[in-house]
Tab-separated table of C-alpha atoms in Angstrom:
chain	number	residue	atom	x	y	z
A	1498	UNK	CA	18.710	-8.834	86.111
A	1499	UNK	CA	18.090	-5.961	83.787
A	1500	UNK	CA	21.186	-6.888	81.841
A	1501	UNK	CA	19.911	-10.435	81.494
A	1502	UNK	CA	16.619	-9.166	80.054
A	1503	UNK	CA	18.421	-6.952	77.583
A	1504	UNK	CA	20.806	-9.724	76.727
A	1505	UNK	CA	18.174	-12.438	76.324
A	1506	UNK	CA	15.285	-10.448	74.831
A	1507	UNK	CA	16.156	-7.103	73.299
A	1508	UNK	CA	19.525	-7.880	71.816
A	1509	UNK	CA	18.407	-10.950	69.876
A	1510	UNK	CA	15.440	-8.967	68.604
A	1511	UNK	CA	17.675	-6.125	67.553
A	1512	UNK	CA	19.933	-8.582	65.817
A	1513	UNK	CA	16.974	-10.199	64.145
A	1514	UNK	CA	15.766	-6.827	62.945
A	1515	UNK	CA	19.150	-5.942	61.549
A	1516	UNK	CA	19.465	-9.334	59.941
A	1517	UNK	CA	16.090	-9.039	58.193
A	1518	UNK	CA	16.902	-5.546	57.027
A	1519	UNK	CA	20.216	-6.723	55.713
A	1520	UNK	CA	18.596	-9.602	53.825
A	1521	UNK	CA	15.966	-7.237	52.452
A	1522	UNK	CA	18.622	-4.909	51.096
A	1523	UNK	CA	20.513	-7.753	49.492
A	1524	UNK	CA	17.271	-9.061	47.980
A	1525	UNK	CA	16.438	-5.570	46.691
A	1526	UNK	CA	19.878	-5.289	45.133
A	1527	UNK	CA	19.411	-8.658	43.450
A	1528	UNK	CA	15.984	-7.661	42.170
A	1529	UNK	CA	17.326	-4.333	40.929
A	1530	UNK	CA	20.172	-6.131	39.259
A	1531	UNK	CA	17.749	-8.478	37.492
A	1532	UNK	CA	15.607	-5.558	36.346
A	1533	UNK	CA	18.664	-3.724	35.077
A	1534	UNK	CA	19.828	-6.784	33.162
A	1535	UNK	CA	16.361	-7.298	31.670
A	1536	UNK	CA	16.185	-3.657	30.656
A	1537	UNK	CA	19.614	-3.939	29.081
A	1538	UNK	CA	18.505	-7.004	27.110
A	1539	UNK	CA	15.451	-5.112	25.889
A	1540	UNK	CA	17.518	-2.138	24.781
A	1541	UNK	CA	19.932	-4.438	22.998
A	1542	UNK	CA	17.092	-6.255	21.237
A	1543	UNK	CA	15.456	-3.013	20.069
A	1544	UNK	CA	18.703	-1.329	19.038
A	1545	UNK	CA	18.692	0.576	15.745
A	1546	UNK	CA	21.550	0.855	13.302
A	1547	UNK	CA	23.324	4.184	13.941
A	1548	UNK	CA	22.607	5.285	10.369
A	1549	UNK	CA	19.147	5.855	8.917
A	1550	UNK	CA	17.902	6.775	5.444
A	1551	UNK	CA	15.618	9.739	4.760
A	1552	UNK	CA	13.457	9.870	1.641
A	1553	UNK	CA	11.474	13.013	0.771
A	1554	UNK	CA	8.639	12.958	-1.768
A	1555	UNK	CA	7.301	16.290	-3.019
A	1556	UNK	CA	4.099	17.313	-4.771
A	1557	UNK	CA	3.789	20.116	-7.315
A	1558	UNK	CA	2.143	22.386	-4.738
A	1559	UNK	CA	5.172	22.136	-2.432
A	1560	UNK	CA	3.718	19.605	0.020
A	1561	UNK	CA	6.235	17.011	1.190
A	1562	UNK	CA	6.309	13.702	3.000
A	1563	UNK	CA	9.591	12.627	4.576
A	1564	UNK	CA	10.135	8.936	5.312
A	1565	UNK	CA	12.791	7.816	7.795
A	1566	UNK	CA	13.957	4.213	7.403
A	1567	UNK	CA	15.603	2.410	10.323
A	1568	UNK	CA	17.174	-1.036	10.515
A	1569	UNK	CA	16.718	-2.894	13.801
A	1570	UNK	CA	19.953	-4.808	14.252
A	1571	UNK	CA	18.709	-7.729	16.336
A	1572	UNK	CA	15.116	-7.925	15.116
A	1573	UNK	CA	16.372	-7.834	11.512
A	1574	UNK	CA	13.532	-5.699	10.166
A	1575	UNK	CA	13.239	-2.245	8.644
A	1576	UNK	CA	10.833	0.277	10.168
A	1577	UNK	CA	9.499	3.569	8.852
A	1578	UNK	CA	8.469	6.844	10.437
A	1579	UNK	CA	7.040	9.720	8.435
A	1580	UNK	CA	6.557	13.467	8.746
A	1581	UNK	CA	4.217	15.537	6.592
A	1582	UNK	CA	4.317	19.175	5.530
A	1583	UNK	CA	1.424	20.464	3.436
A	1584	UNK	CA	1.048	23.613	1.385
A	1585	UNK	CA	-2.302	24.541	2.949
A	1586	UNK	CA	-3.154	24.511	6.656
A	1587	UNK	CA	-5.340	21.647	7.861
A	1588	UNK	CA	-7.823	23.087	10.343
A	1589	UNK	CA	-10.511	20.406	10.299
A	1590	UNK	CA	-10.451	18.073	13.289
A	1591	UNK	CA	-11.511	15.017	11.307
A	1592	UNK	CA	-9.595	16.001	8.187
A	1593	UNK	CA	-6.335	16.060	10.145
A	1594	UNK	CA	-6.677	12.389	11.121
A	1595	UNK	CA	-6.442	11.466	7.443
A	1596	UNK	CA	-2.902	12.850	7.341
A	1597	UNK	CA	-1.728	11.230	10.582
A	1598	UNK	CA	1.373	9.081	9.872
A	1599	UNK	CA	-0.280	5.892	11.147
A	1600	UNK	CA	-3.205	6.430	8.758
A	1601	UNK	CA	-1.387	7.882	5.776
A	1602	UNK	CA	0.757	4.826	4.998
A	1603	UNK	CA	-1.596	2.123	6.270
A	1604	UNK	CA	-2.710	-0.278	3.553
A	1605	UNK	CA	-0.442	1.113	0.836
A	1606	UNK	CA	-0.619	-2.460	-0.417
A	1607	UNK	CA	-3.515	-4.786	0.508
A	1608	UNK	CA	-3.229	-6.139	4.046
A	1609	UNK	CA	-0.028	-4.232	4.846
A	1610	UNK	CA	-1.048	-2.300	7.974
A	1611	UNK	CA	2.436	-1.927	9.468
A	1612	UNK	CA	1.211	-3.138	12.851
A	1613	UNK	CA	2.891	-6.554	12.849
A	1614	UNK	CA	6.445	-7.530	12.060
A	1615	UNK	CA	6.888	-9.641	8.919
A	1616	UNK	CA	9.704	-11.473	10.717
A	1617	UNK	CA	7.917	-14.268	12.606
A	1618	UNK	CA	10.906	-14.738	14.916
A	1619	UNK	CA	10.288	-11.294	16.432
A	1620	UNK	CA	7.262	-12.536	18.369
A	1621	UNK	CA	9.404	-14.984	20.348
A	1622	UNK	CA	12.289	-12.543	20.710
A	1623	UNK	CA	10.021	-9.910	22.235
A	1624	UNK	CA	8.268	-12.438	24.438
A	1625	UNK	CA	11.624	-13.670	25.722
A	1626	UNK	CA	12.409	-10.252	27.239
A	1627	UNK	CA	8.911	-9.674	28.594
A	1628	UNK	CA	7.672	-7.364	25.845
A	1629	UNK	CA	4.283	-7.473	24.169
A	1630	UNK	CA	3.524	-7.666	20.437
A	1631	UNK	CA	5.296	-5.432	17.937
A	1632	UNK	CA	2.259	-3.166	17.613
A	1633	UNK	CA	3.000	-1.847	21.122
A	1634	UNK	CA	6.410	-0.646	19.928
A	1635	UNK	CA	5.388	1.041	16.677
A	1636	UNK	CA	5.325	4.539	18.180
A	1637	UNK	CA	8.878	4.014	19.465
A	1638	UNK	CA	10.467	2.065	16.618
A	1639	UNK	CA	8.362	2.903	13.564
A	1640	UNK	CA	6.122	0.717	11.410
A	1641	UNK	CA	7.532	-2.480	9.828
A	1642	UNK	CA	5.629	-2.273	6.541
A	1643	UNK	CA	6.192	-5.121	4.125
A	1644	UNK	CA	6.965	-2.671	1.317
A	1645	UNK	CA	9.713	-1.129	3.483
A	1646	UNK	CA	11.376	-4.541	3.797
A	1647	UNK	CA	11.327	-5.033	0.033
A	1648	UNK	CA	12.675	-1.552	-0.652
A	1649	UNK	CA	15.567	-2.457	1.664
A	1650	UNK	CA	16.090	-5.761	-0.152
A	1651	UNK	CA	14.476	-8.000	2.479
A	1652	UNK	CA	11.911	-10.558	1.356
A	1653	UNK	CA	10.452	-12.525	4.247
A	1654	UNK	CA	8.273	-14.579	1.935
A	1655	UNK	CA	11.208	-16.059	0.034
A	1656	UNK	CA	13.922	-17.304	2.387
A	1657	UNK	CA	17.203	-18.875	1.376
A	1658	UNK	CA	17.953	-22.552	1.858
A	1659	UNK	CA	19.392	-22.022	5.335
A	1660	UNK	CA	16.200	-20.387	6.512
A	1661	UNK	CA	18.001	-17.099	7.059
A	1662	UNK	CA	16.979	-13.784	5.618
A	1663	UNK	CA	19.578	-11.644	3.918
A	1664	UNK	CA	19.281	-8.463	1.849
A	1665	UNK	CA	19.049	-8.734	-1.918
A	1666	UNK	CA	19.890	-5.975	-4.373
A	1667	UNK	CA	17.544	-7.534	-6.929
A	1668	UNK	CA	14.607	-7.408	-4.515
A	1669	UNK	CA	15.324	-3.760	-3.763
A	1670	UNK	CA	15.707	-2.760	-7.413
A	1671	UNK	CA	12.504	-4.564	-8.376
A	1672	UNK	CA	10.411	-2.803	-5.727
A	1673	UNK	CA	11.741	0.748	-5.392
A	1674	UNK	CA	10.164	2.303	-8.547
A	1675	UNK	CA	6.631	0.996	-7.946
A	1676	UNK	CA	6.769	1.758	-4.233
A	1677	UNK	CA	7.881	5.358	-4.786
A	1678	UNK	CA	5.085	5.797	-7.308
A	1679	UNK	CA	2.536	4.292	-4.902
A	1680	UNK	CA	3.726	6.543	-2.057
A	1681	UNK	CA	3.473	9.646	-4.213
A	1682	UNK	CA	-0.002	8.713	-5.426
A	1683	UNK	CA	-1.161	7.930	-1.883
A	1684	UNK	CA	0.122	11.255	-0.571
A	1685	UNK	CA	-1.483	13.208	-3.404
A	1686	UNK	CA	-4.879	11.506	-3.196
A	1687	UNK	CA	-4.982	11.597	0.612
A	1688	UNK	CA	-4.254	15.326	0.701
A	1689	UNK	CA	-7.005	15.876	-1.879
A	1690	UNK	CA	-9.406	13.844	0.261
A	1691	UNK	CA	-8.316	15.768	3.348
A	1692	UNK	CA	-9.233	19.105	1.754
A	1693	UNK	CA	-12.670	17.817	0.738
A	1694	UNK	CA	-13.415	16.447	4.212
A	1695	UNK	CA	-12.257	19.708	5.768
A	1696	UNK	CA	-14.665	21.673	3.585
A	1697	UNK	CA	-17.563	19.336	4.393
A	1698	UNK	CA	-16.801	19.633	8.113
A	1699	UNK	CA	-17.642	23.316	7.840
A	1700	UNK	CA	-20.871	22.536	5.960
A	1701	UNK	CA	-19.587	23.728	2.581
A	1702	UNK	CA	-19.539	21.531	-0.521
A	1703	UNK	CA	-16.562	22.469	-2.722
A	1704	UNK	CA	-17.591	23.735	-6.180
A	1705	UNK	CA	-16.535	21.561	-9.106
A	1706	UNK	CA	-16.332	23.635	-12.316
A	1707	UNK	CA	-15.083	20.685	-14.384
A	1708	UNK	CA	-18.262	18.698	-13.649
A	1709	UNK	CA	-20.898	21.404	-13.990
A	1710	UNK	CA	-22.696	19.502	-16.757
A	1711	UNK	CA	-23.495	16.755	-14.241
A	1712	UNK	CA	-25.272	19.007	-11.729
A	1713	UNK	CA	-28.318	21.301	-11.755
A	1714	UNK	CA	-27.679	25.002	-11.252
A	1715	UNK	CA	-29.752	25.138	-8.062
A	1716	UNK	CA	-29.608	22.685	-5.161
A	1717	UNK	CA	-31.741	23.371	-2.098
A	1718	UNK	CA	-30.599	20.591	0.233
A	1719	UNK	CA	-27.545	21.344	2.337
A	1720	UNK	CA	-24.921	19.677	4.503
A	1721	UNK	CA	-25.445	20.407	8.193
A	1722	UNK	CA	-22.536	18.476	9.652
A	1723	UNK	CA	-19.886	15.872	8.964
A	1724	UNK	CA	-18.305	13.935	11.830
A	1725	UNK	CA	-15.990	10.977	11.994
A	1726	UNK	CA	-17.474	8.073	13.941
A	1727	UNK	CA	-16.160	4.840	15.395
A	1728	UNK	CA	-16.315	1.527	13.579
A	1729	UNK	CA	-18.589	0.255	16.348
A	1730	UNK	CA	-21.123	3.013	15.715
A	1731	UNK	CA	-20.948	2.463	11.966
A	1732	UNK	CA	-21.488	-1.284	12.049
A	1733	UNK	CA	-24.393	-1.039	14.507
A	1734	UNK	CA	-26.449	0.897	11.976
A	1735	UNK	CA	-28.701	-1.499	10.066
A	1736	UNK	CA	-28.246	0.332	6.775
A	1737	UNK	CA	-24.546	-0.631	6.687
A	1738	UNK	CA	-24.924	-4.365	7.357
A	1739	UNK	CA	-24.989	-5.416	3.712
A	1740	UNK	CA	-21.764	-3.529	2.976
A	1741	UNK	CA	-20.007	-5.205	5.902
A	1742	UNK	CA	-21.328	-8.661	5.018
A	1743	UNK	CA	-20.019	-8.301	1.462
A	1744	UNK	CA	-16.616	-7.060	2.718
A	1745	UNK	CA	-17.081	-3.753	0.923
A	1746	UNK	CA	-15.968	-1.898	4.054
A	1747	UNK	CA	-13.691	-2.869	6.932
A	1748	UNK	CA	-12.542	-1.853	10.382
A	1749	UNK	CA	-9.542	0.087	9.062
A	1750	UNK	CA	-11.664	2.326	6.823
A	1751	UNK	CA	-12.529	5.930	7.651
A	1752	UNK	CA	-16.217	6.211	8.507
A	1753	UNK	CA	-18.253	9.404	8.782
A	1754	UNK	CA	-21.742	10.529	9.680
A	1755	UNK	CA	-23.120	13.326	7.497
A	1756	UNK	CA	-26.412	15.079	8.236
A	1757	UNK	CA	-28.235	16.860	5.435
A	1758	UNK	CA	-31.543	18.688	5.377
A	1759	UNK	CA	-34.021	20.679	3.381
A	1760	UNK	CA	-36.506	22.495	5.545
A	1761	UNK	CA	-37.999	20.058	8.069
A	1762	UNK	CA	-36.886	16.990	6.099
A	1763	UNK	CA	-33.699	15.309	7.307
A	1764	UNK	CA	-31.400	12.677	5.883
A	1765	UNK	CA	-28.407	10.825	7.225
A	1766	UNK	CA	-25.533	9.480	5.151
A	1767	UNK	CA	-22.996	7.082	6.637
A	1768	UNK	CA	-19.876	7.300	4.484
A	1769	UNK	CA	-17.104	4.703	4.369
A	1770	UNK	CA	-13.812	5.660	2.721
A	1771	UNK	CA	-11.170	3.007	2.192
A	1772	UNK	CA	-7.441	3.546	2.601
A	1773	UNK	CA	-6.933	3.148	-1.137
A	1774	UNK	CA	-9.175	6.106	-2.072
A	1775	UNK	CA	-9.862	6.915	-4.878
A	1776	UNK	CA	-9.193	3.439	-6.282
A	1777	UNK	CA	-12.185	2.406	-4.178
A	1778	UNK	CA	-14.727	5.265	-4.221
A	1779	UNK	CA	-16.524	6.281	-1.005
A	1780	UNK	CA	-19.626	4.231	-0.202
A	1781	UNK	CA	-22.804	5.895	1.082
A	1782	UNK	CA	-25.553	4.340	3.198
A	1783	UNK	CA	-28.603	6.604	3.346
A	1784	UNK	CA	-31.502	7.093	5.738
A	1785	UNK	CA	-34.299	9.591	5.106
A	1786	UNK	CA	-36.291	10.909	8.038
A	1787	UNK	CA	-39.408	12.528	6.629
A	1788	UNK	CA	-42.833	11.177	7.531
A	1789	UNK	CA	-41.113	8.106	8.886
A	1790	UNK	CA	-37.632	6.624	8.798
A	1791	UNK	CA	-36.765	5.006	5.470
A	1792	UNK	CA	-33.679	3.050	4.392
A	1793	UNK	CA	-32.651	1.113	1.297
A	1794	UNK	CA	-34.069	-2.021	2.915
A	1795	UNK	CA	-37.530	-0.518	3.375
A	1796	UNK	CA	-37.843	1.826	0.381
A	1797	UNK	CA	-37.088	1.383	-3.320
A	1798	UNK	CA	-36.665	5.151	-3.622
A	1799	UNK	CA	-33.857	5.194	-1.036
A	1800	UNK	CA	-32.274	2.111	-2.596
A	1801	UNK	CA	-32.256	3.882	-5.980
A	1802	UNK	CA	-30.768	6.988	-4.358
A	1803	UNK	CA	-27.917	4.919	-2.916
A	1804	UNK	CA	-27.365	3.317	-6.302
A	1805	UNK	CA	-27.239	6.709	-7.997
A	1806	UNK	CA	-24.541	7.925	-5.601
A	1807	UNK	CA	-22.490	4.721	-5.312
A	1808	UNK	CA	-22.786	2.918	-8.640
A	1809	UNK	CA	-22.664	5.679	-11.235
A	1810	UNK	CA	-19.599	7.298	-9.710
A	1811	UNK	CA	-17.607	6.554	-12.882
A	1812	UNK	CA	-19.230	9.613	-14.447
A	1813	UNK	CA	-17.102	11.765	-12.134
A	1814	UNK	CA	-13.815	10.032	-12.978
A	1815	UNK	CA	-12.932	12.074	-16.034
A	1816	UNK	CA	-10.010	14.395	-16.620
A	1817	UNK	CA	-6.711	14.612	-14.762
A	1818	UNK	CA	-7.855	16.129	-11.470
A	1819	UNK	CA	-10.896	14.009	-10.662
A	1820	UNK	CA	-9.282	12.621	-7.498
A	1821	UNK	CA	-9.440	16.165	-6.084
A	1822	UNK	CA	-13.235	16.233	-6.307
A	1823	UNK	CA	-14.627	12.684	-6.194
A	1824	UNK	CA	-16.078	12.822	-2.671
A	1825	UNK	CA	-17.462	16.331	-3.214
A	1826	UNK	CA	-19.100	15.197	-6.472
A	1827	UNK	CA	-20.825	12.285	-4.736
A	1828	UNK	CA	-22.077	14.556	-1.959
A	1829	UNK	CA	-23.387	17.049	-4.536
A	1830	UNK	CA	-25.269	14.250	-6.278
A	1831	UNK	CA	-26.737	13.099	-2.971
A	1832	UNK	CA	-27.996	16.622	-2.241
A	1833	UNK	CA	-29.836	17.025	-5.534
A	1834	UNK	CA	-31.192	13.463	-5.283
A	1835	UNK	CA	-32.663	14.407	-1.914
A	1836	UNK	CA	-34.252	17.429	-3.616
A	1837	UNK	CA	-35.746	15.150	-6.272
A	1838	UNK	CA	-37.050	12.732	-3.641
A	1839	UNK	CA	-38.819	15.481	-1.692
A	1840	UNK	CA	-40.236	17.303	-4.718
A	1841	UNK	CA	-41.448	14.124	-6.420
A	1842	UNK	CA	-43.177	12.959	-3.233
A	1843	UNK	CA	-44.778	16.313	-2.444
A	1844	UNK	CA	-48.448	15.369	-2.822
A	1845	UNK	CA	-50.355	17.462	-0.289
A	1846	UNK	CA	-50.681	21.235	-0.523
A	1847	UNK	CA	-48.559	21.592	2.600
A	1848	UNK	CA	-45.794	19.446	1.097
A	1849	UNK	CA	-45.887	21.430	-2.138
A	1850	UNK	CA	-45.394	24.649	-0.183
A	1851	UNK	CA	-42.446	23.148	1.671
A	1852	UNK	CA	-40.906	21.549	-1.409
A	1853	UNK	CA	-42.113	23.326	-4.560
A	1854	UNK	CA	-41.163	21.495	-7.740
A	1855	UNK	CA	-38.195	23.424	-9.071
A	1856	UNK	CA	-36.664	20.466	-10.907
A	1857	UNK	CA	-37.977	19.540	-14.348
A	1858	UNK	CA	-39.049	15.875	-14.505
A	1859	UNK	CA	-39.807	14.024	-17.711
A	1860	UNK	CA	-41.773	11.603	-15.520
A	1861	UNK	CA	-42.161	11.971	-11.766
A	1862	UNK	CA	-42.411	8.194	-11.356
A	1863	UNK	CA	-42.053	5.254	-13.702
A	1864	UNK	CA	-42.940	1.544	-13.774
A	1865	UNK	CA	-44.498	-0.529	-11.025
A	1866	UNK	CA	-41.660	0.310	-8.636
A	1867	UNK	CA	-42.482	4.013	-9.085
A	1868	UNK	CA	-38.792	4.805	-9.586
A	1869	UNK	CA	-37.838	8.455	-9.224
A	1870	UNK	CA	-35.956	10.575	-11.805
A	1871	UNK	CA	-32.553	10.816	-10.110
A	1872	UNK	CA	-30.511	11.060	-13.316
A	1873	UNK	CA	-29.670	14.616	-14.361
A	1874	UNK	CA	-29.422	15.369	-18.081
A	1875	UNK	CA	-28.046	18.685	-19.305
A	1876	UNK	CA	-30.721	19.297	-21.912
A	1877	UNK	CA	-32.294	22.701	-22.285
A	1878	UNK	CA	-32.229	24.089	-18.774
A	1879	UNK	CA	-31.540	20.624	-17.369
A	1880	UNK	CA	-34.037	17.807	-16.791
A	1881	UNK	CA	-34.281	14.755	-14.563
A	1882	UNK	CA	-35.176	11.290	-15.731
A	1883	UNK	CA	-35.018	7.676	-14.618
A	1884	UNK	CA	-32.085	5.465	-15.500
A	1885	UNK	CA	-32.640	2.450	-17.719
A	1886	UNK	CA	-31.639	-0.515	-15.566
């Protein structure tokens, strides 16, 4: 009887259990095999040529940028990775982001961010093996900049009659000189910008001996802080809307929040710096917080201050080394303009004690708009006057 129970009940169940386990193992092996094959296909698709090309560009101060070029055999594109060594240590938190490889080469030419492959077939190739867009692979493979393709002789805009893309010596020869020059200029100007941002982070405005005739000898306003902010924070501020609407700034730009003060009076400057600095000078949006919050939209005086800093920047673009000081020069101008604003508007006895008139004005205000004398003229001991607009 007991044997019959074991035979009819337990044994079949044991067999069933073994059978299920056996099927599960076979299924697991099949699944593992599929995963292994898929992983192998991915590796094959992303394979690099065993040889790569290194290009090192040096500045006079000994700073270097080394570019590593790779050719992806099955994706048929060239990618670039870069490493930077600078002659002076970069200690500023926000300054260091300017020299990050992903930021340093971004936008070397308009629209060339290096985040998407110029080979349209790559999208389908990656999708076919379960991979996402090329941007997810940039850290692993490098950036497929359009200029890198042309340096290597690949031109994805002009295809041959068969629709295939092959390397061309002529394309390479036509693009190498200008690209090398652009890379060198980008590295030089970005390092110069980095040093200025680093100084401003610490609250110090770098002195500019070559431009002393443009600035008064004494400036009372000072920089309290400079911090990099997100694009979301920048675009939410009402004072920046007109710049965004006119496409003067974009999501890939570096944006900062700078606080300045003189006594109890405070001002905020939101600064947007494009990738192609100094070809496009930094743009300042200003808010003054003294006896109310004023912006360019609500005050002619603040609008004129913004114009003085943003529009007349050409005055600082003289000599050979102006790219080393452009941002610092604009900040210096903003500081003395804030001085002028406070001193010219000091009407009550209390205000005059807080902001005694140390600047010499030809006229404190002029015309129906009561424009302030933001323009500095090196005449005598230096005087301030209104611009003729």
